[in-house]
Amino acid sequence: MSDITRGGQFLVKETKYEDIFTPEDFSEEQIMMRDSVKEFVDKEIWPNKNRFEAKDYAFTEEVMKKAGEMGFLSVAVPEAYGGMGMGFVDTCLVCDYISGATGSFSTAFGAHTGIGTMPITLYGTEEQKQKYVPKLASGEWFGAYCLTEPGAGSDANSGKTKAVLSADGKYYNITGGKMWISNAGFCSLFIVFARIEDDKNITGFIIENDPSNGITMNEEEHKLGIRASSTRQVFFNETKVPVENMLAGRGEGFKIAMNALNVGRIKLAAACLDAQRRVTSNAVNYANERIQFNVPISSFGAIRYKLAEMATSAYAGESATYRAAKDIENRIKLREADGASRQEAELKGVEEFAIECSILKVAVSEDVQNCADEGIQIYGGMGFSEDTPMESAWRDARIARIYEGTNEINRMLSVGMLIKKAMKGHVDLLGPASKVQEELMGIPSFDTPDYSELFSEEKELISKLKKAFLMVAGGAVQKYGPNLEDHQQLLTAAADILIEIYMAESTVLRTEKLAKKEGEENVKEQIAMAKLYLYKAVDVVTQKGKESIISFAEGDEQRMMLMGLRRFTKYSNMPNIVGLRETITTKLVAENSYCF
């Protein structure tokens, strides 16, 4: 394990299928955990979807308490504080399968177990952890997280909430307003960020929810989706907080907030996976039952197209999310083996893969929206009705592109963090980028390679897409240097290329691993999904690469880069895309569900 992967390195290093973790690698314990979560959702949540849609906040709290009794709230909490102390993959697994039935419960669960509990387990003092974490792990108490303010959205460090030390130095008085606070209506504890004097950075505090201590709330927000997720504005007026309830050190709140978001991002991706599986399964069921022109609509090519694309994006999302989750888990174990505390190891492990966390957050949140949108379309007029589960799935999916940092912010972060890592020498981008420059000057090889082995052409194409990224991003960095941050349209185009590379590579490697284990003949649908995903990824890289090159390069340089882009996105053997979709849908329709 000495040659352990670093975050962002997938771009410059060939990853072998043996080195990635896939959902097919779940241990027996993980499969049992997954099945007990699915059973809980199918019994407690799915049959009561209408109660969530009717804004039954008390019911959300009731189901959260049941989840606590089942131990689902304590998966990531260390055993010393009443938790199960399970690994990072287990945490993502529970988050995945508990979140698929309704966004209302998914948000309550995510806000409590993630940003409501985790900052204390990761940054709290021993006393703070002993006092609060066991209650949060059991579901006796629920947590909420107060960062966003009316004037401070994406610029999280610009909050105006004030913390003023009392004359006797024993407590802080907190004054200010917070908005979009998930779980506010039933939480026992807030993690609140406020500024002390004129500090550059905000500071975190643990505040118990006691209305007699200057804490008031607005009514529940009226929202497009996640309707039974309690979301309120919370106001603090001279709220007294003992000094020992400061979280980490003074001015460290911004760091806490950013690291909590990194974990939140990969968990948000996980939380969108089972939603996609369920939407796809429901769409297949409906298409098989709905008869038009004397045949089920699942026999129509236009519908089959949609089902294949929905299944493929779900499969790709799973592939990439569990790959990253395991990389993070390995990194945490490595740090612990080197003597770091569990807290430190987990923080650094997730921070190492912050680029992948941002990539996943963007890709999977956009896929779940598209999936739900096509689900409505397959249901036709019924899809628009509240009597079917599609319209609520579509509404619930919409928030995923906004929270944990908007997708626009995350796109820019993914490329920005990659460039920073290169500057620090953690990922060598300059070497490979200059090699690409040399290759552009050289004469291309006209040999016909041997592509007889499964995925040999696809893997070569992925390595060429990486060159396309290095060429485009390298060209932009050369032209604008540190001012590249001011060119957001170029950054987001580069991010789209980066995202497609990671997602496509994860999907191909997962499928290669599966084919080696099960035999190609037995996984032809997964092979079709991997090839279909890559084909579409190449299209995105072509379009975004071209858009960037013609926007920052001119003359000979532009011509050379466009020629390079054509070379780096060229198939020797084009796949039969309609054939691939047919292979995928035939299996879906026969199994009457998402079955991969």
XYZ file of C-alpha atoms in Angstrom:
596
model
C 0.000 0.000 0.000
C 3.056 2.292 -0.002
C 2.148 3.461 -3.509
C -1.196 4.664 -2.255
C -3.224 6.931 -4.523
C -3.358 10.631 -3.811
C -6.325 12.840 -4.593
C -6.336 14.161 -8.154
C -3.666 11.699 -9.258
C -6.117 9.754 -11.412
C -5.428 12.395 -14.036
C -1.716 11.665 -14.447
C -1.412 8.084 -13.290
C -2.845 4.945 -14.836
C -5.200 3.258 -12.389
C -5.566 -0.519 -12.710
C -8.857 -2.275 -12.084
C -7.225 -4.260 -9.256
C -6.665 -0.988 -7.401
C -10.264 0.187 -7.243
C -13.113 -0.838 -4.985
C -16.531 -1.502 -6.505
C -20.024 -2.270 -5.162
C -19.393 -5.890 -6.190
C -16.622 -5.969 -3.559
C -18.935 -5.377 -0.583
C -18.134 -7.696 2.324
C -20.782 -9.949 3.869
C -21.169 -7.437 6.724
C -21.669 -4.610 4.249
C -24.295 -6.583 2.330
C -26.135 -7.328 5.603
C -25.979 -3.651 6.528
C -27.272 -2.645 3.097
C -30.142 -5.126 3.301
C -31.203 -4.002 6.776
C -31.221 -0.365 5.615
C -33.274 -1.290 2.531
C -35.727 -3.206 4.713
C -36.063 -0.192 7.027
C -36.739 2.151 4.096
C -39.244 -0.186 2.458
C -41.118 -0.621 5.732
C -40.917 2.831 7.367
C -40.378 5.359 4.575
C -41.526 4.265 1.116
C -45.134 3.349 2.126
C -45.454 6.723 3.894
C -44.249 8.912 1.048
C -47.519 10.859 1.086
C -46.939 11.892 4.725
C -43.594 13.405 3.798
C -45.153 15.206 0.830
C -47.882 16.569 3.158
C -45.181 18.290 5.270
C -45.601 15.990 8.249
C -42.518 17.243 10.119
C -43.391 15.287 13.244
C -43.347 12.110 11.181
C -39.848 12.894 9.881
C -38.692 13.231 13.481
C -40.440 9.966 14.430
C -38.708 8.026 11.606
C -35.368 9.638 12.545
C -35.834 8.325 16.097
C -36.476 4.830 14.680
C -33.329 5.136 12.548
C -31.481 6.002 15.765
C -32.847 2.893 17.504
C -31.628 0.787 14.564
C -28.147 2.279 14.968
C -28.170 3.944 11.538
C -27.323 7.367 12.973
C -24.169 6.063 14.636
C -22.360 4.280 11.788
C -19.574 6.887 11.504
C -19.374 7.685 15.239
C -16.391 6.132 17.094
C -17.255 3.332 19.510
C -15.906 5.369 22.437
C -18.891 7.715 22.022
C -21.653 5.163 21.559
C -21.231 4.658 17.827
C -20.456 1.692 15.578
C -17.119 3.151 14.474
C -17.467 1.692 10.998
C -15.347 2.546 7.975
C -15.876 5.295 5.438
C -17.329 2.948 2.825
C -19.937 1.739 5.364
C -20.870 5.354 6.087
C -21.441 6.020 2.389
C -23.304 2.735 1.979
C -25.835 3.558 4.719
C -26.189 7.097 3.388
C -26.815 5.703 -0.126
C -29.552 3.220 0.720
C -31.339 5.233 3.401
C -31.745 8.244 1.098
C -33.532 6.844 -1.941
C -37.199 6.973 -0.979
C -37.686 10.666 -0.182
C -35.453 13.712 -0.111
C -37.167 14.907 3.082
C -35.805 12.056 5.172
C -32.535 12.007 3.246
C -31.924 15.658 4.162
C -32.848 15.165 7.830
C -30.545 12.133 8.014
C -27.673 13.797 6.169
C -27.872 17.048 8.128
C -27.900 15.191 11.450
C -25.253 12.520 10.850
C -23.021 14.756 8.741
C -22.836 18.440 9.544
C -24.852 18.058 12.787
C -22.690 15.420 14.487
C -19.428 15.145 12.593
C -17.906 18.561 13.462
C -18.027 17.545 17.137
C -16.517 14.089 16.554
C -13.785 15.605 14.352
C -13.050 18.896 16.132
C -14.535 18.608 19.608
C -12.580 18.359 22.840
C -12.791 15.094 24.764
C -15.318 16.720 27.148
C -17.479 17.988 24.282
C -17.487 14.564 22.634
C -18.365 12.734 25.860
C -21.151 15.204 26.584
C -22.863 15.446 23.179
C -21.907 12.695 20.767
C -23.565 9.677 22.468
C -26.920 11.538 22.534
C -26.552 12.422 18.839
C -25.470 8.890 17.893
C -28.513 7.302 19.546
C -31.057 9.771 18.175
C -31.951 10.972 21.681
C -30.828 14.391 20.404
C -30.756 15.767 16.872
C -28.237 18.216 15.503
C -28.448 21.191 13.117
C -25.781 23.289 11.479
C -25.988 27.082 11.246
C -23.608 28.488 8.651
C -25.621 30.242 5.915
C -26.858 33.794 6.471
C -29.105 36.015 4.365
C -26.054 37.870 2.999
C -23.577 34.959 3.078
C -24.331 32.084 0.730
C -21.464 30.770 -1.379
C -19.117 33.189 0.420
C -19.426 31.251 3.661
C -16.765 33.236 5.515
C -18.612 36.554 5.116
C -21.192 35.918 7.879
C -22.165 38.783 10.185
C -23.244 36.826 13.288
C -21.244 38.174 16.230
C -19.734 36.460 19.280
C -18.829 38.850 22.119
C -16.908 37.665 25.177
C -18.577 38.520 28.504
C -16.820 40.834 30.979
C -16.012 37.909 33.290
C -14.637 35.875 30.350
C -16.935 32.920 31.087
C -19.196 32.910 28.043
C -19.797 34.420 24.616
C -22.938 36.316 23.649
C -24.021 35.260 20.158
C -26.195 37.595 18.078
C -27.277 37.150 14.465
C -29.585 35.315 12.064
C -29.066 32.080 10.116
C -31.179 30.744 7.264
C -31.964 27.423 5.503
C -31.280 25.516 8.719
C -32.165 21.848 8.191
C -33.651 20.047 11.242
C -34.119 23.405 13.026
C -37.679 22.519 14.051
C -36.735 19.469 16.121
C -33.042 19.759 16.955
C -31.569 19.815 20.450
C -28.245 21.306 19.451
C -26.869 23.773 16.897
C -23.379 24.096 15.534
C -23.192 27.851 14.969
C -20.565 29.923 13.188
C -19.968 33.490 14.373
C -17.232 36.116 14.197
C -15.312 37.281 17.271
C -14.397 40.988 17.030
C -12.926 41.663 13.561
C -11.352 38.236 13.078
C -10.574 37.321 9.488
C -12.229 33.913 9.947
C -15.399 32.779 11.699
C -15.412 30.562 14.823
C -17.570 27.499 15.553
C -19.684 27.043 18.719
C -21.874 24.251 20.120
C -25.169 25.779 21.313
C -27.941 23.814 23.008
C -31.405 24.690 21.703
C -32.995 26.510 24.637
C -35.644 29.082 23.575
C -35.239 30.888 26.923
C -31.629 31.661 25.918
C -32.463 34.176 23.173
C -33.126 31.603 20.426
C -36.151 32.157 18.163
C -37.219 30.757 14.795
C -39.331 31.697 11.822
C -42.079 29.420 10.541
C -41.139 26.469 8.308
C -40.003 27.515 4.813
C -42.265 26.694 1.851
C -39.987 24.773 -0.483
C -40.124 23.273 -3.982
C -39.076 19.858 -2.660
C -37.845 18.094 0.508
C -41.145 19.236 1.982
C -41.049 17.405 5.310
C -37.449 18.343 5.979
C -37.694 20.998 8.694
C -36.062 24.168 7.314
C -36.241 27.405 9.285
C -34.513 30.674 9.920
C -32.901 30.731 13.372
C -32.154 33.932 15.304
C -29.757 34.321 18.209
C -30.186 37.365 20.434
C -27.484 37.654 23.113
C -27.503 33.849 23.346
C -25.073 32.835 26.104
C -22.579 30.100 25.233
C -20.000 28.921 27.790
C -16.424 29.468 26.531
C -15.802 25.721 26.784
C -18.395 25.253 23.995
C -16.140 26.821 21.379
C -15.424 24.223 18.691
C -11.701 23.917 17.843
C -9.838 27.220 18.214
C -10.765 30.833 17.653
C -10.983 31.656 13.946
C -11.015 27.956 12.967
C -14.688 27.908 11.981
C -14.053 28.424 8.298
C -11.761 25.386 8.247
C -14.409 23.303 10.065
C -17.069 24.442 7.596
C -14.939 23.628 4.540
C -13.911 20.176 5.777
C -17.486 19.346 6.763
C -18.484 20.244 3.204
C -15.884 17.888 1.689
C -17.401 14.934 3.555
C -20.882 16.257 2.815
C -20.145 16.294 -0.914
C -19.272 12.632 -1.327
C -22.144 11.695 0.979
C -24.512 13.812 -1.102
C -23.397 11.862 -4.180
C -24.076 8.625 -2.279
C -27.474 9.970 -1.190
C -28.492 10.405 -4.851
C -27.670 6.826 -5.905
C -30.571 4.832 -4.523
C -32.938 7.580 -5.674
C -31.713 6.877 -9.221
C -32.127 3.125 -8.785
C -35.679 3.569 -7.516
C -36.652 6.077 -10.198
C -35.248 3.774 -12.891
C -37.017 0.719 -11.458
C -40.321 2.603 -11.240
C -39.937 3.817 -14.813
C -39.244 0.280 -16.052
C -42.282 -1.083 -14.145
C -44.511 1.588 -15.636
C -43.143 1.149 -19.170
C -43.770 -2.594 -18.949
C -47.368 -2.135 -17.740
C -48.444 0.820 -19.866
C -50.048 -0.420 -23.087
C -50.308 1.877 -26.098
C -51.025 0.813 -29.714
C -51.566 -2.683 -28.254
C -47.998 -3.078 -26.960
C -46.180 -2.079 -23.759
C -44.393 1.255 -24.199
C -41.179 -0.471 -23.053
C -41.007 -1.869 -26.594
C -40.670 1.605 -28.141
C -37.190 2.772 -29.088
C -37.745 6.296 -27.756
C -38.581 4.905 -24.295
C -35.804 2.296 -24.438
C -33.329 5.102 -25.121
C -34.371 6.831 -21.884
C -34.241 3.688 -19.737
C -30.731 2.821 -20.969
C -29.436 6.310 -20.237
C -31.018 6.375 -16.766
C -29.515 3.021 -15.806
C -26.116 3.990 -17.212
C -25.854 7.192 -15.204
C -26.848 5.349 -12.008
C -24.231 2.661 -12.689
C -21.528 5.273 -13.380
C -22.439 7.180 -10.208
C -22.113 4.031 -8.100
C -18.799 3.157 -9.733
C -17.182 6.524 -9.053
C -18.660 7.105 -5.574
C -17.520 3.783 -4.117
C -14.123 4.078 -5.787
C -13.540 7.429 -4.048
C -15.043 6.255 -0.736
C -12.582 3.360 -0.571
C -9.651 5.600 -1.533
C -10.595 7.859 1.385
C -10.954 4.862 3.727
C -7.499 3.579 2.693
C -6.000 6.986 3.285
C -7.596 7.186 6.766
C -6.187 3.742 7.681
C -2.747 4.728 6.404
C -2.741 7.886 8.520
C -3.881 5.934 11.600
C -1.124 3.381 10.999
C 1.341 6.288 10.940
C 0.172 7.281 14.411
C -2.418 9.971 13.660
C -5.522 10.128 15.842
C -8.804 8.940 14.343
C -9.941 12.581 14.110
C -6.822 13.767 12.355
C -6.746 10.732 10.030
C -10.338 11.210 8.961
C -9.928 14.939 8.354
C -6.781 14.508 6.309
C -8.130 11.461 4.488
C -11.184 13.294 3.222
C -9.236 16.490 2.540
C -6.812 14.514 0.362
C -9.689 13.567 -1.963
C -11.512 16.919 -1.909
C -11.206 17.108 -5.736
C -12.990 13.783 -6.182
C -15.640 14.816 -3.611
C -16.431 17.928 -5.680
C -16.475 15.947 -8.935
C -18.938 13.426 -7.497
C -21.178 16.059 -5.983
C -21.602 17.755 -9.369
C -21.911 14.642 -11.528
C -24.314 12.624 -9.411
C -26.585 15.540 -8.437
C -27.032 16.399 -12.125
C -27.595 12.771 -13.082
C -30.320 12.250 -10.473
C -32.167 15.315 -11.788
C -31.986 14.073 -15.390
C -33.042 10.617 -14.252
C -36.139 11.955 -12.456
C -36.928 14.221 -15.404
C -36.905 11.282 -17.821
C -38.894 9.290 -15.264
C -41.675 11.887 -15.483
C -41.500 11.748 -19.288
C -41.879 7.951 -19.354
C -44.950 8.232 -17.106
C -46.307 10.915 -19.470
C -49.243 12.856 -18.017
C -49.260 10.581 -14.953
C -45.704 11.651 -14.225
C -46.913 15.193 -13.643
C -49.460 14.032 -11.088
C -48.827 13.871 -7.349
C -50.431 10.408 -7.414
C -47.247 8.884 -8.827
C -43.818 9.031 -7.149
C -42.068 10.761 -10.061
C -42.988 14.389 -9.509
C -41.808 14.365 -5.891
C -38.564 12.651 -6.952
C -38.018 15.418 -9.506
C -38.727 18.175 -6.959
C -36.548 16.563 -4.295
C -33.647 16.114 -6.722
C -33.471 19.817 -7.462
C -31.894 20.807 -4.135
C -28.930 18.466 -4.661
C -27.351 20.870 -7.146
C -27.501 23.691 -4.594
C -26.462 22.426 -1.206
C -22.976 21.421 -0.029
C -21.765 24.273 -2.252
C -23.521 24.938 -5.569
C -22.405 22.944 -8.583
C -20.903 26.102 -10.054
C -18.719 26.575 -6.961
C -17.775 22.872 -6.963
C -16.810 22.926 -10.636
C -14.431 25.804 -10.029
C -13.142 24.213 -6.826
C -12.276 20.911 -8.509
C -9.959 22.549 -11.063
C -8.712 25.200 -8.613
C -7.730 22.548 -6.040
C -6.018 20.485 -8.730
C -3.888 23.454 -9.806
C -3.039 24.181 -6.140
C -1.978 20.550 -5.645
C 0.259 20.843 -8.693
C 1.817 24.039 -7.290
C 2.531 22.250 -4.001
C 4.079 19.313 -5.857
C 1.431 16.811 -4.620
C 0.342 15.980 -8.170
C 2.773 16.392 -11.058
C 0.761 18.139 -13.754
C 3.613 20.111 -15.333
C 5.614 17.079 -16.450
C 2.700 15.351 -18.199
C 1.444 18.680 -19.618
C 4.780 19.429 -21.284
C 4.886 15.855 -22.660
C 1.506 16.556 -24.270
C 2.965 19.741 -25.796
C 5.826 17.691 -27.294
C 3.395 15.095 -28.595
C 1.408 17.816 -30.378
C 4.583 18.902 -32.171
C 5.484 15.345 -33.153
C 4.123 13.144 -35.917
C 1.237 10.934 -34.778
C 1.602 7.162 -35.022
C -0.428 5.560 -37.788
C -0.022 1.997 -36.510
C -3.218 0.059 -35.981
C -3.072 -1.107 -32.353
C -4.323 -4.491 -31.230
C -7.634 -3.870 -29.477
C -8.667 -7.504 -29.118
C -8.655 -7.395 -25.314
C -11.753 -6.071 -23.528
C -11.636 -2.294 -22.980
C -8.148 -1.916 -24.490
C -9.393 0.797 -26.847
C -11.566 2.416 -24.173
C -8.670 2.647 -21.727
C -6.420 4.135 -24.367
C -9.142 6.655 -25.164
C -9.414 7.611 -21.474
C -5.662 8.244 -21.354
C -6.075 10.465 -24.442
C -8.925 12.375 -22.748
C -6.511 13.062 -19.878
C -4.104 14.539 -22.419
C -6.931 16.685 -23.765
C -7.517 18.034 -20.245
C -3.805 18.734 -19.725
C -3.634 20.481 -23.086
C -6.683 22.688 -22.484
C -6.077 23.442 -18.791
C -2.317 23.803 -19.374
C -2.936 26.255 -22.210
C -5.297 28.315 -20.056
C -2.863 28.338 -17.111
C -0.023 29.437 -19.426
C -2.105 32.261 -20.809
C -3.690 33.587 -17.598
C -1.461 32.254 -14.811
C -2.802 33.036 -11.333
C -5.558 35.153 -12.922
C -7.217 32.022 -14.289
C -9.639 32.274 -11.331
C -11.145 35.339 -13.027
C -12.041 33.280 -16.108
C -14.857 31.215 -14.648
C -16.258 30.010 -17.980
C -12.908 28.430 -18.852
C -12.616 26.904 -15.378
C -16.072 25.339 -15.568
C -15.385 23.957 -19.067
C -12.146 22.385 -17.773
C -14.094 21.015 -14.792
C -16.603 19.323 -17.105
C -13.730 17.564 -18.879
C -12.216 16.525 -15.534
C -15.566 15.201 -14.267
C -16.181 13.087 -17.377
C -12.691 11.562 -17.184
C -13.165 10.461 -13.565
C -16.674 9.137 -14.083
C -15.876 7.290 -17.327
C -12.661 5.781 -15.973
C -14.398 4.596 -12.780
C -17.156 2.955 -14.840
C -14.769 1.195 -17.231
C -12.501 -0.048 -14.413
C -15.420 -1.332 -12.353
C -16.733 -3.234 -15.370
C -13.320 -4.607 -16.297
C -12.957 -5.939 -12.744
C -16.430 -7.463 -12.944
C -15.761 -9.066 -16.351
C -12.527 -10.640 -15.069
C -14.460 -12.141 -12.166
C -17.743 -13.146 -13.831
C -16.730 -13.625 -17.473
C -17.490 -11.141 -20.266
C -20.519 -13.057 -21.493
C -22.228 -12.726 -18.095
C -21.809 -8.966 -17.809
C -22.497 -7.800 -21.343
C -25.031 -5.215 -20.121
C -22.458 -3.632 -17.774
C -19.931 -3.627 -20.617
C -22.523 -1.846 -22.756
C -23.085 0.767 -20.013
C -19.351 1.429 -19.657
C -18.989 1.887 -23.425
C -22.093 4.074 -23.655
C -20.941 6.294 -20.779
C -17.499 6.744 -22.331
C -18.940 7.611 -25.751
C -20.982 10.406 -24.209
C -18.006 11.549 -22.122
C -15.939 11.898 -25.310
C -18.686 14.124 -26.721
C -18.557 16.401 -23.670
C -14.748 16.613 -23.807
C -14.897 17.448 -27.532
C -17.451 20.199 -27.045
C -15.964 21.771 -23.883
C -12.406 21.461 -25.179
C -13.290 23.196 -28.430
C -15.202 25.953 -26.642
C -12.167 26.646 -24.426
C -9.515 26.528 -27.147
C -11.335 28.913 -29.470
C -11.888 31.290 -26.537
C -8.285 31.654 -25.322
C -5.996 30.620 -28.208
C -5.479 32.240 -31.603
C -3.758 31.616 -34.923
C -1.320 28.703 -35.162
C -1.646 27.825 -31.490
C -5.424 27.513 -31.864
C -5.113 25.372 -34.996
C -2.569 23.089 -33.343
C -4.672 22.640 -30.206
C -7.849 21.918 -32.187
C -5.925 19.314 -34.167
C -4.695 17.849 -30.867
C -8.240 17.769 -29.517
C -9.410 15.823 -32.592
C -6.552 13.378 -32.114
C -7.282 12.938 -28.395
C -11.016 12.309 -28.885
C -10.821 9.970 -31.866
C -12.068 6.377 -31.773
C -10.462 3.765 -34.024
C -13.650 1.692 -33.811
C -16.851 3.587 -33.126
C -19.310 1.749 -30.858
C -22.834 1.008 -32.075
C -24.644 3.294 -29.641
C -28.185 2.170 -30.441
C -27.017 -1.429 -30.089
C -25.493 -0.702 -26.676
C -28.702 0.908 -25.442
C -30.722 -2.061 -26.720
C -28.500 -4.477 -24.786
C -28.983 -2.492 -21.574
C -32.757 -2.009 -21.923
C -33.445 -5.622 -22.894
C -32.056 -6.670 -19.514
C -33.896 -3.916 -17.587
C -37.227 -4.776 -19.204
C -36.762 -8.517 -18.620
C -35.837 -7.996 -14.928
C -38.492 -5.257 -14.518
C -36.079 -3.179 -12.375
C -32.647 -1.574 -12.123
C -30.740 -4.833 -11.687
C -27.031 -4.048 -11.809
